[in-house]
mmCIF file of C-alpha atoms and ligand atoms in Angstrom:
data_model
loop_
_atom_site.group_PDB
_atom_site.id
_atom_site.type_symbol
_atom_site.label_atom_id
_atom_site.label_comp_id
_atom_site.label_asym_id
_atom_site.label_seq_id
_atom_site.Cartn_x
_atom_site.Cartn_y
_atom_site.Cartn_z
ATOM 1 C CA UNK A 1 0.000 0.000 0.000
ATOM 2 C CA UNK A 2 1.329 3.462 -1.143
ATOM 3 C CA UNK A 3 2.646 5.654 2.008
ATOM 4 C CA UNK A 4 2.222 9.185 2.866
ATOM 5 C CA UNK A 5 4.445 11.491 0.946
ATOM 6 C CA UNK A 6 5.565 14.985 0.277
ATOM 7 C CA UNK A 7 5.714 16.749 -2.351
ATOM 8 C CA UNK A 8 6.304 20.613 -3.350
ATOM 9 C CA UNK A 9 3.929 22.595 -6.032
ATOM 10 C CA UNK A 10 4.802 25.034 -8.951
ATOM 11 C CA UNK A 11 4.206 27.683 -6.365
ATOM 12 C CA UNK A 12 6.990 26.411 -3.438
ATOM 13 C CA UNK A 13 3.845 24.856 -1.249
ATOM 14 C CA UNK A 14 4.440 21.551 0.198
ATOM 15 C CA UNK A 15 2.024 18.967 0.305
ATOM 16 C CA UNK A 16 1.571 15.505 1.252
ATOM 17 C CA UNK A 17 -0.075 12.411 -1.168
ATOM 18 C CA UNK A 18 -1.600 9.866 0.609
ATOM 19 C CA UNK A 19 -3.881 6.766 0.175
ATOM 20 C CA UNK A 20 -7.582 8.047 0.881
ATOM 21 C CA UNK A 21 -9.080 7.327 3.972
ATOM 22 C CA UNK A 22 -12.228 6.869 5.730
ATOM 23 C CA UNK A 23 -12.339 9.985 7.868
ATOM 24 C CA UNK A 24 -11.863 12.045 4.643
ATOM 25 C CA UNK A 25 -15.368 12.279 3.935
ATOM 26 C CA UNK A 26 -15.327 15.743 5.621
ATOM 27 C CA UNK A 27 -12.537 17.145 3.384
ATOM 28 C CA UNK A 28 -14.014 15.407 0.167
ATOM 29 C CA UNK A 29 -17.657 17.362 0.449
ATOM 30 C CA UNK A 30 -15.990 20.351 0.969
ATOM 31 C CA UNK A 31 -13.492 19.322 -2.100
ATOM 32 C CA UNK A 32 -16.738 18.759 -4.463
ATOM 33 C CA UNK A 33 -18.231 21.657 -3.200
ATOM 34 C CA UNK A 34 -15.312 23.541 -4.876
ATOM 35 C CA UNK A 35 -15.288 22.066 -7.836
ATOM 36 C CA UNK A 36 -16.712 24.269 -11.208
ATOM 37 C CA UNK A 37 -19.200 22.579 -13.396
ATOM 38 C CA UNK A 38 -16.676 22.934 -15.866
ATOM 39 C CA UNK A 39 -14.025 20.379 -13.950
ATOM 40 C CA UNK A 40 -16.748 17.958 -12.855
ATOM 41 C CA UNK A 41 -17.831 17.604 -16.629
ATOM 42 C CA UNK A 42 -14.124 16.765 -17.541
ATOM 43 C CA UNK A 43 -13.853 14.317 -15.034
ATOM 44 C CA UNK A 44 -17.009 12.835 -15.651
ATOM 45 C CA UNK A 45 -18.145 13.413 -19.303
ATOM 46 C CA UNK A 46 -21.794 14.976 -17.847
ATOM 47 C CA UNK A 47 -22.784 16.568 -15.210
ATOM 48 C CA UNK A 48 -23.147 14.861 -11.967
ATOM 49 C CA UNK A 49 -25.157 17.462 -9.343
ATOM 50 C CA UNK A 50 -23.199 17.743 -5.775
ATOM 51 C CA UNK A 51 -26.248 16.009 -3.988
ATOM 52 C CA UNK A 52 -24.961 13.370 -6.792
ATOM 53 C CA UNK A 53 -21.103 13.226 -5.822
ATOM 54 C CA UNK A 54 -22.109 13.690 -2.051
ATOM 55 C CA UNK A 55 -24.562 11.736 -0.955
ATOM 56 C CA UNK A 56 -23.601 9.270 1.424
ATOM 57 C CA UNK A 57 -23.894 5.829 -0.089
ATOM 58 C CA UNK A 58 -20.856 7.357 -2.722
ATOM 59 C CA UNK A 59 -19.013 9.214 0.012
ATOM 60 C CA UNK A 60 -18.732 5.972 2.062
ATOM 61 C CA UNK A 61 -17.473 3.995 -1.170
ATOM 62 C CA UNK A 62 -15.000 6.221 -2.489
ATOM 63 C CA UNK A 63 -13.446 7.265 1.451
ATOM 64 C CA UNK A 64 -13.160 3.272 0.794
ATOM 65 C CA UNK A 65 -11.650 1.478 -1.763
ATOM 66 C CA UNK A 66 -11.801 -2.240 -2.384
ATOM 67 C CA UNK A 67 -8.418 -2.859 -1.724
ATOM 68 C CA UNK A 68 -8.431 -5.857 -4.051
ATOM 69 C CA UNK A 69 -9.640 -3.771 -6.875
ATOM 70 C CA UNK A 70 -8.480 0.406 -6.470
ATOM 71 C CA UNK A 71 -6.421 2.393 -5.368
ATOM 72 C CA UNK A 72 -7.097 6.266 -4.616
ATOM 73 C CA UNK A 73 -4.369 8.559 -3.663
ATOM 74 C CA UNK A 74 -5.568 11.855 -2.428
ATOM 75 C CA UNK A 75 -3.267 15.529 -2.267
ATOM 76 C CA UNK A 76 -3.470 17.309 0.935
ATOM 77 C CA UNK A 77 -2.344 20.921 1.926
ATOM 78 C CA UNK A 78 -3.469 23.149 4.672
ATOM 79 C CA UNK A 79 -6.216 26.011 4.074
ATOM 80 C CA UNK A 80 -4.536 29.360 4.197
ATOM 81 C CA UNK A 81 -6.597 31.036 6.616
ATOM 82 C CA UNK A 82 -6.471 28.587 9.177
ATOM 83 C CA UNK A 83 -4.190 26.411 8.413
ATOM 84 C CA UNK A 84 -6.991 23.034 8.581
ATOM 85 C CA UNK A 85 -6.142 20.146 6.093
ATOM 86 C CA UNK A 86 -7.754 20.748 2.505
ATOM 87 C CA UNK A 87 -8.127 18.407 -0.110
ATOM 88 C CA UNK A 88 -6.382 19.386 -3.445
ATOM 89 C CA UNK A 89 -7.087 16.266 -5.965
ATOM 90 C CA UNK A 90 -7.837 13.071 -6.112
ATOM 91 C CA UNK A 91 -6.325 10.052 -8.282
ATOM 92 C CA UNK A 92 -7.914 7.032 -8.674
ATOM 93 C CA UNK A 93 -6.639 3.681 -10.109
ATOM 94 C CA UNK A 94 -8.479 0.769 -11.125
ATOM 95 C CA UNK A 95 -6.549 -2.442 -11.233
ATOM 96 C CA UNK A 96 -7.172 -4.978 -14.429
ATOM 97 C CA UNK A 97 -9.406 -7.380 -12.634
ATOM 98 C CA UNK A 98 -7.277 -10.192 -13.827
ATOM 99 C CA UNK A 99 -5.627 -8.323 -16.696
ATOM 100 C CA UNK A 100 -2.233 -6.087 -16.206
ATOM 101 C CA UNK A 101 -3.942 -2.646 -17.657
ATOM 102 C CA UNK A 102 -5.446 -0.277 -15.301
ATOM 103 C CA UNK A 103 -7.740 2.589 -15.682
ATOM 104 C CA UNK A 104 -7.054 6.283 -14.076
ATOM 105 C CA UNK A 105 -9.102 9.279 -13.234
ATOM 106 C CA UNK A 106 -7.876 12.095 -11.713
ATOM 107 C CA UNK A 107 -9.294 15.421 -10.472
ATOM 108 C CA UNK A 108 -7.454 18.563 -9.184
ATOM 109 C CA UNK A 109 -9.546 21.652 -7.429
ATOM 110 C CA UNK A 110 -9.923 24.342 -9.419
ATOM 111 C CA UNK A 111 -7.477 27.042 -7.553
ATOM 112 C CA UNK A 112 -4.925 24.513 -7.221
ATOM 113 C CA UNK A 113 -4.697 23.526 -11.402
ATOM 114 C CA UNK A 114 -2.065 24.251 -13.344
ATOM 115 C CA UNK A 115 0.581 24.548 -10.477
ATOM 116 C CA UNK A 116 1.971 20.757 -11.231
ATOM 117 C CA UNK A 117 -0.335 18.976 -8.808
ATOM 118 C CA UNK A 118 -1.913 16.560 -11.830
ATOM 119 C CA UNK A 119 1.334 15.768 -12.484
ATOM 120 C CA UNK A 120 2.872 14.980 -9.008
ATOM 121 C CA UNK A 121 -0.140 12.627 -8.501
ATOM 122 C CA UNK A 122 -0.264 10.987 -12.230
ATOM 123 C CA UNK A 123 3.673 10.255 -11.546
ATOM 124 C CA UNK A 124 3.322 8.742 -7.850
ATOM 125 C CA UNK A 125 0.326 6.764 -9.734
ATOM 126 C CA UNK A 126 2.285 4.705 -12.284
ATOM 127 C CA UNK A 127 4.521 4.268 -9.348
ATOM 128 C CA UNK A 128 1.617 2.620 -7.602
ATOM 129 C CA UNK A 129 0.524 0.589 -10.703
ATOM 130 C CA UNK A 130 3.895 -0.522 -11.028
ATOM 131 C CA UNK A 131 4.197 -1.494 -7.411
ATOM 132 C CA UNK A 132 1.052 -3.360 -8.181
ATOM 133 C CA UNK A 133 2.161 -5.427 -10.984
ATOM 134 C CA UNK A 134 0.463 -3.149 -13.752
ATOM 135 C CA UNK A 135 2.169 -3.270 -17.214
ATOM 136 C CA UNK A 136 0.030 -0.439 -18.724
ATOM 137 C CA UNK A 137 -2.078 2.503 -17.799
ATOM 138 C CA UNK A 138 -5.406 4.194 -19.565
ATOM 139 C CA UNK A 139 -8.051 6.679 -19.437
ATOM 140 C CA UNK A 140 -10.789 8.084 -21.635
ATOM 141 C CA UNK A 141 -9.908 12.255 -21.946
ATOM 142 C CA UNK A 142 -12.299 14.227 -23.582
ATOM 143 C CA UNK A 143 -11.327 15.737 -26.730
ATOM 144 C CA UNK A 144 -11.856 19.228 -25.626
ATOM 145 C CA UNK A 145 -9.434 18.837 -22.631
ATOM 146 C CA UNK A 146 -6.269 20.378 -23.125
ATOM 147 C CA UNK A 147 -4.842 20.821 -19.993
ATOM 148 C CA UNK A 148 -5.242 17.075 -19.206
ATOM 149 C CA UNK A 149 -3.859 16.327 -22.807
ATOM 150 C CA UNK A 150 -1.319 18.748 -21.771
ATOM 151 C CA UNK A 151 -0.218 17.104 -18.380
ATOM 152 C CA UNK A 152 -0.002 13.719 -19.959
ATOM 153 C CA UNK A 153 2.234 14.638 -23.231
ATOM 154 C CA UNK A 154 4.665 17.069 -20.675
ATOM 155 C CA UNK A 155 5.093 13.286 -18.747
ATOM 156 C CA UNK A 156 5.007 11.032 -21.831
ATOM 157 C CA UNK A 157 1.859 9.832 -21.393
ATOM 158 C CA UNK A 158 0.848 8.817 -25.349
ATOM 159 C CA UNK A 159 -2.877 10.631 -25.974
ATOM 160 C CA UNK A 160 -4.324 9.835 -29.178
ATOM 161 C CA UNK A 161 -7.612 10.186 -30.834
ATOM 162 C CA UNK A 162 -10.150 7.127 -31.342
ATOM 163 C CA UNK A 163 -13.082 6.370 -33.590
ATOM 164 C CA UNK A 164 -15.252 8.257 -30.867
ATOM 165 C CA UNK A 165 -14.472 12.207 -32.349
ATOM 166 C CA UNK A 166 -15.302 13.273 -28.525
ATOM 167 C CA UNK A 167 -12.888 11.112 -27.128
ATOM 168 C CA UNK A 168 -9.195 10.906 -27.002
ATOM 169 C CA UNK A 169 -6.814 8.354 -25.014
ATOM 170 C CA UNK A 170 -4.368 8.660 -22.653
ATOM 171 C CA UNK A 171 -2.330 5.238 -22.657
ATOM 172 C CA UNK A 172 0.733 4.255 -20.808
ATOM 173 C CA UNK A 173 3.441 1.325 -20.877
ATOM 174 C CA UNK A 174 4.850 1.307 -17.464
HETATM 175 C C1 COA B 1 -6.371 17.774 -16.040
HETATM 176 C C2 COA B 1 -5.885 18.061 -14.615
HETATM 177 C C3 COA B 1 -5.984 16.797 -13.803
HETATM 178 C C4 COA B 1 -4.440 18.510 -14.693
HETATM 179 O O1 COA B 1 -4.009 18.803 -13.387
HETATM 180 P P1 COA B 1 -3.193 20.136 -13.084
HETATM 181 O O2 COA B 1 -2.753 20.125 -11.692
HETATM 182 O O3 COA B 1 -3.961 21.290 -13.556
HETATM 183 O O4 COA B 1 -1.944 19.828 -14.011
HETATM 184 P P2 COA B 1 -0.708 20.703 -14.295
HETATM 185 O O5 COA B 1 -0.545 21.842 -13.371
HETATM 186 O O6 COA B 1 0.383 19.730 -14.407
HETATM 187 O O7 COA B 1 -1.157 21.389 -15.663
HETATM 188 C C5 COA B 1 -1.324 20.763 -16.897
HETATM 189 C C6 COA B 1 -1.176 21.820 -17.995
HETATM 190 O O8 COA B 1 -2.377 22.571 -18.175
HETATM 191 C C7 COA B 1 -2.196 23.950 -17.803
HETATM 192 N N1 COA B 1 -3.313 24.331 -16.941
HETATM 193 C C8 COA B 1 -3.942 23.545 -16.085
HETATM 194 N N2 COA B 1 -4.966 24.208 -15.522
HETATM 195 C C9 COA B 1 -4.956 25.432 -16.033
HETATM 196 C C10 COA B 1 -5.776 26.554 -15.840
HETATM 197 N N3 COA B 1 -6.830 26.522 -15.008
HETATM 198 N N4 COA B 1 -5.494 27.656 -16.544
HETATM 199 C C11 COA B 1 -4.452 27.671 -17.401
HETATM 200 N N5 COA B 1 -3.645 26.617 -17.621
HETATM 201 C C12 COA B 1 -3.916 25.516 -16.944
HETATM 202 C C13 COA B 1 -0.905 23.988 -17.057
HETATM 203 O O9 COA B 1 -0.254 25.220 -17.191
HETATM 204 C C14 COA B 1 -0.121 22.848 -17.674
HETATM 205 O O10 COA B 1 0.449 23.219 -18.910
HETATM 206 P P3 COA B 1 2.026 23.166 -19.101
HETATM 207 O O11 COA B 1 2.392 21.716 -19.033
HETATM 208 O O12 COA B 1 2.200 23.750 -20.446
HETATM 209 O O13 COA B 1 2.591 23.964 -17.979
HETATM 210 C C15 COA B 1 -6.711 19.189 -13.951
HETATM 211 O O14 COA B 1 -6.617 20.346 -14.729
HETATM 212 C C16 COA B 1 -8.148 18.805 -13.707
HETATM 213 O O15 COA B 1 -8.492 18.279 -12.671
HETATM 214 N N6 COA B 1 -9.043 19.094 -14.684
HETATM 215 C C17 COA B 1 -10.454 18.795 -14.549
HETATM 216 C C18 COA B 1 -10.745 17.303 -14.426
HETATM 217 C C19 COA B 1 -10.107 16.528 -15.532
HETATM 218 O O16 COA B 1 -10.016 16.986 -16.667
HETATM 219 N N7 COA B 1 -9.661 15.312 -15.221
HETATM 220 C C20 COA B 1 -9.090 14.423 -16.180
HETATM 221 C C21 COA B 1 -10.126 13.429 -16.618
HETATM 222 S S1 COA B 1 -9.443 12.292 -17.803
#
């Protein structure tokens, strides 16, 4: 199982990636509750309502993951103002249920994108897969997302167009 670990932002803050945990359901409401229609859309290819990504059935299963079958490594840093733990992004990894290929999602707030932090997770994610016996890594990215397109060329992640003209994908030898 992955371990707590630091790491420093675009912008000199240190913060610490860790495997998700049950008593994060606090911090992950208030994490959805930040996020703009426009990043829950990109993550999710429609739009899923907060009552949606909070109610508690889903909070209890994603502050949980089937150890046998996910992985989900979440970004912490303290709030400015007073200095609680805040949730920054999530990363999620879906083991091949018998194959070697996993699938990833990941999500980043919206004040925190574009200071590095998809790219801190998405690295100490293959190092998870790998550690898990993964040989490959892949996700679905919407064609209009260029900042994920973006993140995964800058760390040689391979995105390519498919038959779909909507959707592109990301997809990783490890
Ligand atoms: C895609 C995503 C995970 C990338 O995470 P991130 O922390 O923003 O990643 P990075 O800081 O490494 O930025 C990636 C690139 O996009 C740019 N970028 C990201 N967000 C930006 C923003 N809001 N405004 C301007 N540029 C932005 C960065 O400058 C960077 O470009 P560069 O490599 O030329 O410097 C994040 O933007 C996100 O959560 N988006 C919404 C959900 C989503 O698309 N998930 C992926 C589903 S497959």
């Amino acid at each position: 199982m992955p371990h707590d670990q630091d790491a420093v932002l675009k912008t000199g803050e240190r913060i610490s990636i860790r495997p998700i945990r049950p008593d994060d359901e606090t911090l992950l409401v208030r994490f959805h509750e930040g996020l703009s229609d426009q990043t829950v859309y990109l993550r999710y290819f429609h739009m899923l309502n907060l009552t949606q990504r909070i109610s508690a059935e889903r909070l209890r299963r994603v502050c949980r993951p089937d150890p046998v079958s996910e992985v989900a490594l979440v970004a912490v840093g303290r709030n400015p103002a007073d200095l609680t733990p805040e949730l920054m992004g999530v990363a999620r990894l879906h083991l091949g249920g018998g194959t070697t290929v996993g699938e990833f999602s990941i999500v980043v707030a919206d004040r925190f994108q574009g200071m590095g932090l998809g790219g801190v997770l998405m690295q100490r994610l293959m190092r998870v897969a790998r550690a898990e016996g993964l040989t490959r890594l892949q996700a679905d990215v919407l064609s209009a997302n260029t900042n994920m397109k973006k993140m995964c060329r800058r760390l040689g992640i391979p995105v390519l167009p498919t038959d779909d003209p909507q959707l592109w994908r990301a997809d990783v030898a490890l």
